[in-house]
């Protein structure tokens, strides 16, 4: 007889525990992906909302005053335009008092 041999019964890893662990990791992965997708969609919708608000205020100014706003600051002062300047960059290029200005809105990452 081998005196170094251990006569303990072999304990196998329970398959139920392995399956539960893998299922938990899969659900965790899916939850994180879902949250990320919702966050991206929300960011895109808020960008579109800012663009729509800019265009609405520009057209309102033209309809009310007879000219397009000369600057973005004019819209902020006279039409109450507000947005998160740390999150969005707005490029406002007036073309003329009777031509629609060129606007570009980008999200800052």
C-alpha positions as MATLAB code, in Angstrom:
seq = 'XXXXXXXXXXXXXXXXXXXXXXXXXXXXXXXXXXXXXXXXXXXXXXXXXXXXXXXXXXXXXXXXXXXXXXXXXXXXXXXXXXXXXXXXXXXXXXXXXXXXXXXXXXXXX';
ca = [
       0.000    0.000    0.000;
       1.152    3.505   -0.851;
       1.454    5.525    2.294;
       1.219    8.847    0.371;
      -2.091    8.035   -1.271;
      -5.143    9.696    0.166;
      -8.258    7.609    0.373;
     -10.705   10.508    0.220;
     -13.611   10.167   -2.173;
     -13.203   12.388   -5.252;
     -15.339   15.452   -5.190;
     -16.415   16.649   -8.588;
     -17.378   20.226   -9.337;
     -21.165   20.518   -9.288;
     -22.441   21.149  -12.830;
     -25.433   23.090  -11.508;
     -23.118   25.677   -9.976;
     -21.169   26.012  -13.225;
     -24.383   26.452  -15.228;
     -25.722   29.044  -12.764;
     -22.475   31.018  -12.904;
     -22.440   31.055  -16.715;
     -26.116   32.053  -16.853;
     -25.451   34.912  -14.405;
     -22.514   36.181  -16.477;
     -24.579   36.017  -19.672;
     -27.427   37.989  -18.079;
     -24.992   40.544  -16.672;
     -23.439   40.992  -20.132;
     -26.862   41.459  -21.747;
     -27.910   43.979  -19.089;
     -24.775   46.061  -19.603;
     -25.256   46.032  -23.385;
     -28.890   47.073  -22.978;
     -28.003   49.989  -20.718;
     -25.325   51.090  -23.181;
     -27.795   50.950  -26.062;
     -30.361   53.024  -24.167;
     -27.686   55.582  -23.310;
     -26.655   55.938  -26.970;
     -30.270   56.325  -28.087;
     -30.927   58.974  -25.438;
     -27.817   60.903  -26.478;
     -28.881   60.851  -30.130;
     -32.408   62.011  -29.270;
     -31.143   64.929  -27.180;
     -28.826   65.981  -30.029;
     -31.764   65.937  -32.455;
     -33.855   67.878  -29.936;
     -31.221   70.616  -29.687;
     -31.009   70.881  -33.485;
     -34.804   71.158  -33.711;
     -34.887   73.839  -30.984;
     -32.228   75.844  -32.823;
     -34.100   75.688  -36.112;
     -37.393   76.551  -34.429;
     -35.875   79.617  -32.716;
     -34.156   80.720  -35.934;
     -37.387   80.527  -37.925;
     -39.328   82.197  -35.108;
     -36.861   85.083  -35.105;
     -37.183   85.475  -38.869;
     -40.973   85.383  -38.727;
     -41.144   87.844  -35.833;
     -38.369   90.310  -36.636;
     -37.917   89.920  -40.392;
     -34.281   88.804  -40.256;
     -32.353   85.732  -39.203;
     -30.471   85.985  -35.901;
     -26.990   87.448  -36.359;
     -25.424   85.126  -33.753;
     -26.045   82.253  -31.408;
     -25.798   84.666  -28.482;
     -28.708   86.632  -29.963;
     -30.853   83.497  -29.776;
     -29.778   82.906  -26.180;
     -30.544   86.481  -25.114;
     -33.787   87.123  -27.002;
     -35.357   83.676  -27.454;
     -34.248   81.836  -24.319;
     -32.154   79.189  -26.051;
     -30.251   77.144  -23.490;
     -28.151   74.003  -23.853;
     -25.304   72.232  -22.106;
     -22.178   73.846  -23.551;
     -19.990   71.196  -21.946;
     -21.838   68.456  -23.821;
     -22.599   70.064  -27.210;
     -20.651   72.238  -29.611;
     -22.772   74.473  -31.826;
     -21.311   76.109  -34.919;
     -23.533   78.977  -36.053;
     -22.586   80.591  -39.359;
     -24.856   83.456  -40.432;
     -24.990   83.820  -44.213;
     -26.982   87.027  -44.344;
     -29.977   88.664  -42.744;
     -32.324   87.111  -45.316;
     -30.671   83.680  -45.685;
     -31.013   80.761  -43.293;
     -27.810   80.417  -41.240;
     -25.742   77.254  -41.409;
     -25.783   75.378  -38.096;
     -23.849   72.326  -36.994;
     -24.373   70.587  -33.656;
     -21.842   68.032  -32.409;
     -21.693   66.113  -29.175;
     -18.485   66.523  -27.196;
     -17.177   63.218  -25.861;
];
